[in-house]
CSV table of C-alpha atoms in Angstrom, one decimal:
chain,number,residue,atom,x,y,z
A,1,MET,CA,7.2,139.5,-5.7
A,2,LYS,CA,4.5,137.8,-3.7
A,3,ASN,CA,4.7,134.0,-4.3
A,4,ILE,CA,2.3,131.3,-3.3
A,5,TYR,CA,5.1,129.9,-1.2
A,6,PHE,CA,8.5,131.3,-0.3
A,7,LEU,CA,9.9,128.0,-1.4
A,8,SER,CA,12.8,126.1,0.0
A,9,LEU,CA,12.5,122.9,-2.0
A,10,LEU,CA,13.9,119.8,-0.3
A,11,VAL,CA,13.8,116.4,-2.0
A,12,PHE,CA,14.0,113.6,0.4
A,13,SER,CA,14.3,109.8,-0.1
A,14,LEU,CA,11.3,108.3,1.5
A,15,SER,CA,13.6,105.8,3.1
A,16,THR,CA,14.5,108.7,5.5
A,17,ILE,CA,10.8,108.7,6.6
A,18,PHE,CA,9.6,105.2,5.8
A,19,PRO,CA,12.7,103.0,4.9
A,20,ILE,CA,10.6,100.2,3.4
A,21,SER,CA,9.1,102.3,0.7
A,22,GLY,CA,12.1,103.7,-1.1
A,23,GLN,CA,10.2,106.4,-3.0
A,24,ASN,CA,11.0,110.1,-3.4
A,25,TYR,CA,9.0,112.9,-2.0
A,26,VAL,CA,9.1,116.7,-2.5
A,27,THR,CA,8.6,118.8,0.7
A,28,VAL,CA,7.6,122.4,0.4
A,29,LYS,CA,8.3,124.5,3.5
A,30,LYS,CA,6.2,127.7,3.9
A,31,THR,CA,7.2,130.9,5.7
A,32,ASP,CA,4.7,130.2,8.5
A,33,GLY,CA,6.6,127.0,9.4
A,34,SER,CA,4.2,124.5,8.0
A,35,SER,CA,5.0,122.2,5.1
A,36,ASP,CA,3.3,120.1,2.4
A,37,THR,CA,4.7,116.9,1.1
A,38,TYR,CA,4.0,115.3,-2.3
A,39,LEU,CA,5.1,112.1,-4.1
A,40,ALA,CA,7.8,113.3,-6.5
A,41,ASN,CA,6.3,111.3,-9.4
A,42,ASP,CA,3.1,113.3,-9.0
A,43,VAL,CA,4.8,116.7,-9.3
A,44,LYS,CA,4.7,117.9,-12.9
A,45,ARG,CA,5.9,121.5,-12.4
A,46,ILE,CA,6.4,124.0,-9.6
A,47,TYR,CA,5.0,127.5,-10.1
A,48,PHE,CA,6.0,130.7,-8.4
A,49,LYS,CA,2.8,132.7,-8.8
A,50,ASP,CA,2.9,136.4,-8.4
A,51,TYR,CA,-0.5,137.5,-7.1
A,52,SER,CA,0.2,141.1,-8.0
A,53,PHE,CA,0.6,140.1,-11.7
A,54,SER,CA,-1.2,136.9,-12.4
A,55,SER,CA,-4.9,136.0,-11.9
A,56,GLY,CA,-4.7,132.3,-12.4
A,57,PHE,CA,-3.8,129.4,-14.7
A,58,LYS,CA,-5.3,127.7,-17.7
A,59,GLY,CA,-3.4,124.4,-18.0
A,60,ASP,CA,0.3,125.2,-17.6
A,61,TYR,CA,0.1,128.9,-18.4
A,62,SER,CA,-0.9,131.9,-16.4
A,63,TYR,CA,-3.3,134.6,-17.3
A,64,VAL,CA,-4.4,138.1,-16.2
A,65,ASP,CA,-8.0,139.2,-16.0
A,66,MET,CA,-7.9,142.7,-17.5
A,67,GLY,CA,-11.7,143.3,-17.2
A,68,VAL,CA,-12.4,142.5,-20.8
A,69,SER,CA,-14.2,139.7,-22.6
A,70,VAL,CA,-11.2,137.3,-22.6
A,71,LEU,CA,-8.4,136.4,-20.3
A,72,TRP,CA,-4.9,137.4,-21.5
A,73,ALA,CA,-1.7,135.3,-21.1
A,74,THR,CA,1.0,136.9,-19.0
A,75,CYS,CA,3.7,136.2,-21.5
A,76,ASN,CA,4.2,135.6,-25.2
A,77,VAL,CA,4.0,132.1,-26.7
A,78,GLY,CA,7.5,130.6,-26.5
A,79,ALA,CA,8.3,132.6,-23.4
A,80,THR,CA,8.4,131.4,-19.8
A,81,LYS,CA,7.9,134.8,-18.2
A,82,PRO,CA,6.7,138.2,-19.2
A,83,GLU,CA,10.1,139.7,-19.8
A,84,GLU,CA,11.0,137.1,-22.5
A,85,PRO,CA,10.2,137.8,-26.1
A,86,GLY,CA,9.0,134.3,-27.1
A,87,TYR,CA,8.7,132.9,-30.6
A,88,LEU,CA,8.6,134.8,-33.9
A,89,ILE,CA,6.0,133.0,-36.0
A,90,ALA,CA,4.5,133.7,-39.5
A,91,TRP,CA,0.8,134.1,-39.7
A,92,ALA,CA,-1.1,130.8,-39.8
A,93,GLU,CA,2.0,128.9,-38.9
A,94,THR,CA,2.7,127.4,-35.5
A,95,SER,CA,6.5,127.3,-34.9
A,96,PRO,CA,9.5,129.6,-35.4
A,97,LYS,CA,11.9,129.2,-38.2
A,98,GLU,CA,15.3,130.5,-39.4
A,99,SER,CA,13.9,132.7,-42.2
A,100,TYR,CA,10.5,134.3,-43.1
A,101,THR,CA,9.9,134.4,-46.8
A,102,TRP,CA,7.1,133.7,-49.3
A,103,ASP,CA,9.1,130.6,-50.4
A,104,ASN,CA,8.8,128.9,-47.1
A,105,LEU,CA,5.3,130.2,-46.0
A,106,LYS,CA,2.9,127.3,-45.3
A,107,TYR,CA,0.0,128.9,-47.2
A,108,CYS,CA,1.6,130.7,-50.1
A,109,ARG,CA,0.2,133.4,-52.3
A,110,ASP,CA,-0.5,131.7,-55.6
A,111,ASP,CA,1.1,128.3,-55.8
A,112,GLY,CA,-2.0,126.2,-55.1
A,113,THR,CA,-1.7,126.2,-51.3
A,114,ARG,CA,-4.0,129.1,-50.6
A,115,LYS,CA,-5.9,129.2,-47.4
A,116,TYR,CA,-7.6,132.1,-45.6
A,117,TRP,CA,-8.1,134.2,-48.7
A,118,TYR,CA,-10.7,136.6,-50.0
A,119,ASP,CA,-11.0,138.0,-53.5
A,120,ALA,CA,-11.3,141.8,-53.0
A,121,ASP,CA,-13.4,142.0,-56.2
A,122,GLY,CA,-16.0,139.6,-54.8
A,123,ASN,CA,-15.2,136.7,-57.0
A,124,GLY,CA,-14.5,134.1,-54.4
A,125,GLY,CA,-12.5,133.0,-51.4
A,126,ASP,CA,-12.5,130.1,-49.0
A,127,GLY,CA,-14.8,131.9,-46.4
A,128,LEU,CA,-12.3,131.6,-43.6
A,129,GLU,CA,-11.9,134.8,-41.7
A,130,VAL,CA,-10.3,133.6,-38.4
A,131,LEU,CA,-7.5,131.1,-37.9
A,132,LEU,CA,-8.6,127.5,-37.4
A,133,PRO,CA,-7.2,125.7,-34.3
A,134,GLU,CA,-4.7,123.7,-36.3
A,135,ASP,CA,-3.2,126.9,-37.7
A,136,ASP,CA,-3.4,128.9,-34.5
A,137,ALA,CA,0.1,129.1,-32.8
A,138,ALA,CA,-1.4,129.6,-29.3
A,139,THR,CA,-3.6,126.6,-29.5
A,140,VAL,CA,-1.0,124.3,-31.0
A,141,ASN,CA,1.7,125.3,-28.5
A,142,TRP,CA,-0.4,125.8,-25.4
A,143,GLY,CA,-3.4,123.6,-25.8
A,144,SER,CA,-7.1,123.9,-26.6
A,145,GLU,CA,-7.9,126.4,-23.8
A,146,TRP,CA,-5.7,129.0,-25.6
A,147,ARG,CA,-5.9,130.8,-28.9
A,148,MET,CA,-4.7,133.9,-30.7
A,149,PRO,CA,-6.8,137.1,-30.2
A,150,THR,CA,-9.1,138.4,-32.9
A,151,ILE,CA,-8.7,142.0,-34.1
A,152,GLU,CA,-11.8,143.0,-32.1
A,153,GLU,CA,-10.1,141.6,-28.9
A,154,LEU,CA,-6.9,143.5,-29.6
A,155,ARG,CA,-8.9,146.7,-30.0
A,156,GLU,CA,-10.8,145.9,-26.8
A,157,LEU,CA,-7.6,145.5,-24.8
A,158,ILE,CA,-6.1,148.7,-26.2
A,159,GLU,CA,-9.2,150.7,-25.3
A,160,ALA,CA,-9.6,149.1,-21.9
A,161,CYS,CA,-6.0,150.0,-20.7
A,162,GLU,CA,-3.6,152.8,-20.0
A,163,TRP,CA,-0.4,152.2,-21.8
A,164,LYS,CA,3.0,153.3,-20.5
A,165,ARG,CA,6.6,152.7,-21.6
A,166,THR,CA,9.1,151.3,-19.1
A,167,ASN,CA,12.8,150.8,-19.4
A,168,ASP,CA,13.1,148.4,-16.4
A,169,PHE,CA,10.1,146.2,-15.8
A,170,ARG,CA,10.0,145.0,-12.2
A,171,GLY,CA,13.8,145.4,-11.9
A,172,SER,CA,14.5,143.0,-14.8
A,173,GLY,CA,16.3,145.6,-16.9
A,174,VAL,CA,13.9,144.7,-19.8
A,175,SER,CA,12.2,147.5,-21.7
A,176,GLY,CA,8.7,147.4,-22.9
A,177,VAL,CA,5.1,148.6,-22.4
A,178,VAL,CA,2.9,148.2,-19.3
A,179,ALA,CA,-0.9,147.9,-19.9
A,180,THR,CA,-2.9,148.8,-16.8
A,181,SER,CA,-6.6,147.9,-16.8
A,182,LYS,CA,-8.9,150.9,-16.3
A,183,GLU,CA,-11.5,148.4,-15.0
A,184,ASN,CA,-9.6,146.6,-12.2
A,185,GLY,CA,-6.0,147.9,-12.2
A,186,ASN,CA,-4.5,144.6,-13.3
A,187,VAL,CA,-1.3,144.7,-15.4
A,188,LEU,CA,0.1,143.1,-18.5
A,189,PHE,CA,3.6,143.6,-19.8
A,190,PHE,CA,4.7,143.5,-23.4
A,191,PRO,CA,8.5,143.5,-23.9
A,192,PHE,CA,10.1,145.3,-26.8
A,193,THR,CA,11.0,142.6,-29.3
A,194,CYS,CA,11.8,142.2,-33.0
A,195,TYR,CA,10.0,141.2,-36.2
A,196,GLN,CA,11.6,139.5,-39.1
A,197,ASP,CA,10.9,139.8,-42.8
A,198,GLY,CA,13.2,137.8,-45.0
A,199,GLU,CA,16.7,139.2,-44.3
A,200,TYR,CA,15.3,142.3,-42.6
A,201,THR,CA,14.9,142.5,-38.8
A,202,LEU,CA,13.6,145.4,-36.9
A,203,CYS,CA,13.8,145.5,-33.1
A,204,GLY,CA,12.7,147.8,-30.3
A,205,GLU,CA,8.9,147.8,-30.8
A,206,ILE,CA,6.0,145.4,-30.2
A,207,TRP,CA,4.2,143.3,-32.9
A,208,ILE,CA,1.4,140.9,-31.9
A,209,TRP,CA,-0.4,138.9,-34.6
A,210,SER,CA,-4.2,138.8,-34.7
A,211,ALA,CA,-6.1,135.6,-35.6
A,212,SER,CA,-8.3,137.6,-38.0
A,213,LEU,CA,-7.9,137.7,-41.7
A,214,PHE,CA,-8.9,141.3,-42.0
A,215,ASP,CA,-10.2,144.3,-40.1
A,216,ALA,CA,-13.9,144.2,-40.5
A,217,SER,CA,-14.3,147.8,-39.2
A,218,ILE,CA,-12.6,149.1,-42.4
A,219,ASP,CA,-13.1,146.1,-44.6
A,220,MET,CA,-9.4,145.8,-45.4
A,221,ARG,CA,-9.4,142.5,-47.2
A,222,SER,CA,-6.2,141.7,-49.1
A,223,PRO,CA,-6.8,138.5,-51.2
A,224,PHE,CA,-4.3,136.2,-49.5
A,225,THR,CA,-1.1,138.1,-48.5
A,226,SER,CA,-1.7,140.1,-45.4
A,227,ALA,CA,-3.2,140.0,-41.9
A,228,PRO,CA,-3.6,142.7,-39.1
A,229,TYR,CA,-1.6,143.0,-35.9
A,230,MET,CA,-1.2,145.0,-32.8
A,231,ARG,CA,1.8,147.4,-32.7
A,232,TRP,CA,3.5,149.8,-30.4
A,233,ILE,CA,4.8,152.7,-32.4
A,234,ASP,CA,5.1,156.5,-31.8
A,235,GLU,CA,4.5,155.9,-28.1
A,236,ARG,CA,1.1,154.4,-28.5
A,237,MET,CA,-0.5,151.0,-28.9
A,238,SER,CA,-2.7,150.5,-32.0
A,239,VAL,CA,-4.0,148.0,-34.4
A,240,ALA,CA,-2.3,148.2,-37.8
A,241,ASP,CA,-4.4,147.3,-40.8
A,242,GLU,CA,-2.2,144.6,-42.1
A,243,THR,CA,1.3,143.3,-42.8
A,244,GLN,CA,2.7,140.5,-44.9
A,245,ARG,CA,1.8,137.1,-43.5
A,246,ARG,CA,5.3,135.9,-44.3
A,247,CYS,CA,6.7,138.0,-41.4
A,248,GLY,CA,7.7,136.6,-38.1
A,249,LEU,CA,5.8,138.3,-35.3
A,250,ASN,CA,5.0,137.5,-31.6
A,251,ILE,CA,1.9,135.7,-30.4
A,252,ARG,CA,0.1,136.7,-27.2
A,253,ALA,CA,-2.6,134.1,-26.3
A,254,VAL,CA,-6.1,134.6,-24.9
A,255,SER,CA,-8.5,132.2,-23.2
A,256,ALA,CA,-12.2,132.2,-22.5
A,257,LYS,CA,-13.5,133.4,-19.1
């Protein structure tokens, strides 16, 4: 791993340097012998950036430029590194929960709390075809620079990459799928995780929610029960038409270039 710094963090009392001040500093020593010193109260977080894997940061979260229309987060929402699974979240909700059922879904099927729905017979709907920021788990958890990908952006990523299973990503022992950009060779990793539907849990695949209500390419519009997602199954990555919104799936965020 190539880090910005090979860090040896030393926290000194400023009294060691300037006894009258009494404040704390953080000193970062680099491999070339030089060092940088910062007032400890000004240091929010220390990042170990891997230039072979991350292209930069938006806010507190890193991204990879895969040569497509948006920047892709290096890890799932709720994770701190690519190898971690992150949160399981129901569609149009923004936090994980203990169970995933119609009874506790925020926007239920037919109890008066409908949102993001379309009448397949053409008799109505609320006109919302993509999640609003307040219902987007990426935006709510990571900030306004991030959002969930549309189904078109999921398809774009799939087509722009070579996909290969690995049983030991970067020596972590974590299994998953590596996406390598055909455009620039950059890499994303998606760990094998689980999805949850009521009492049923299935593990060992990949499920990533789309922000889209339906797949416009095939006009698959369930009235208010389903949403499409990206899935690894049968040794390939594809976009599935839809699954029940009550299910807990992972979120991988995107950001504008």
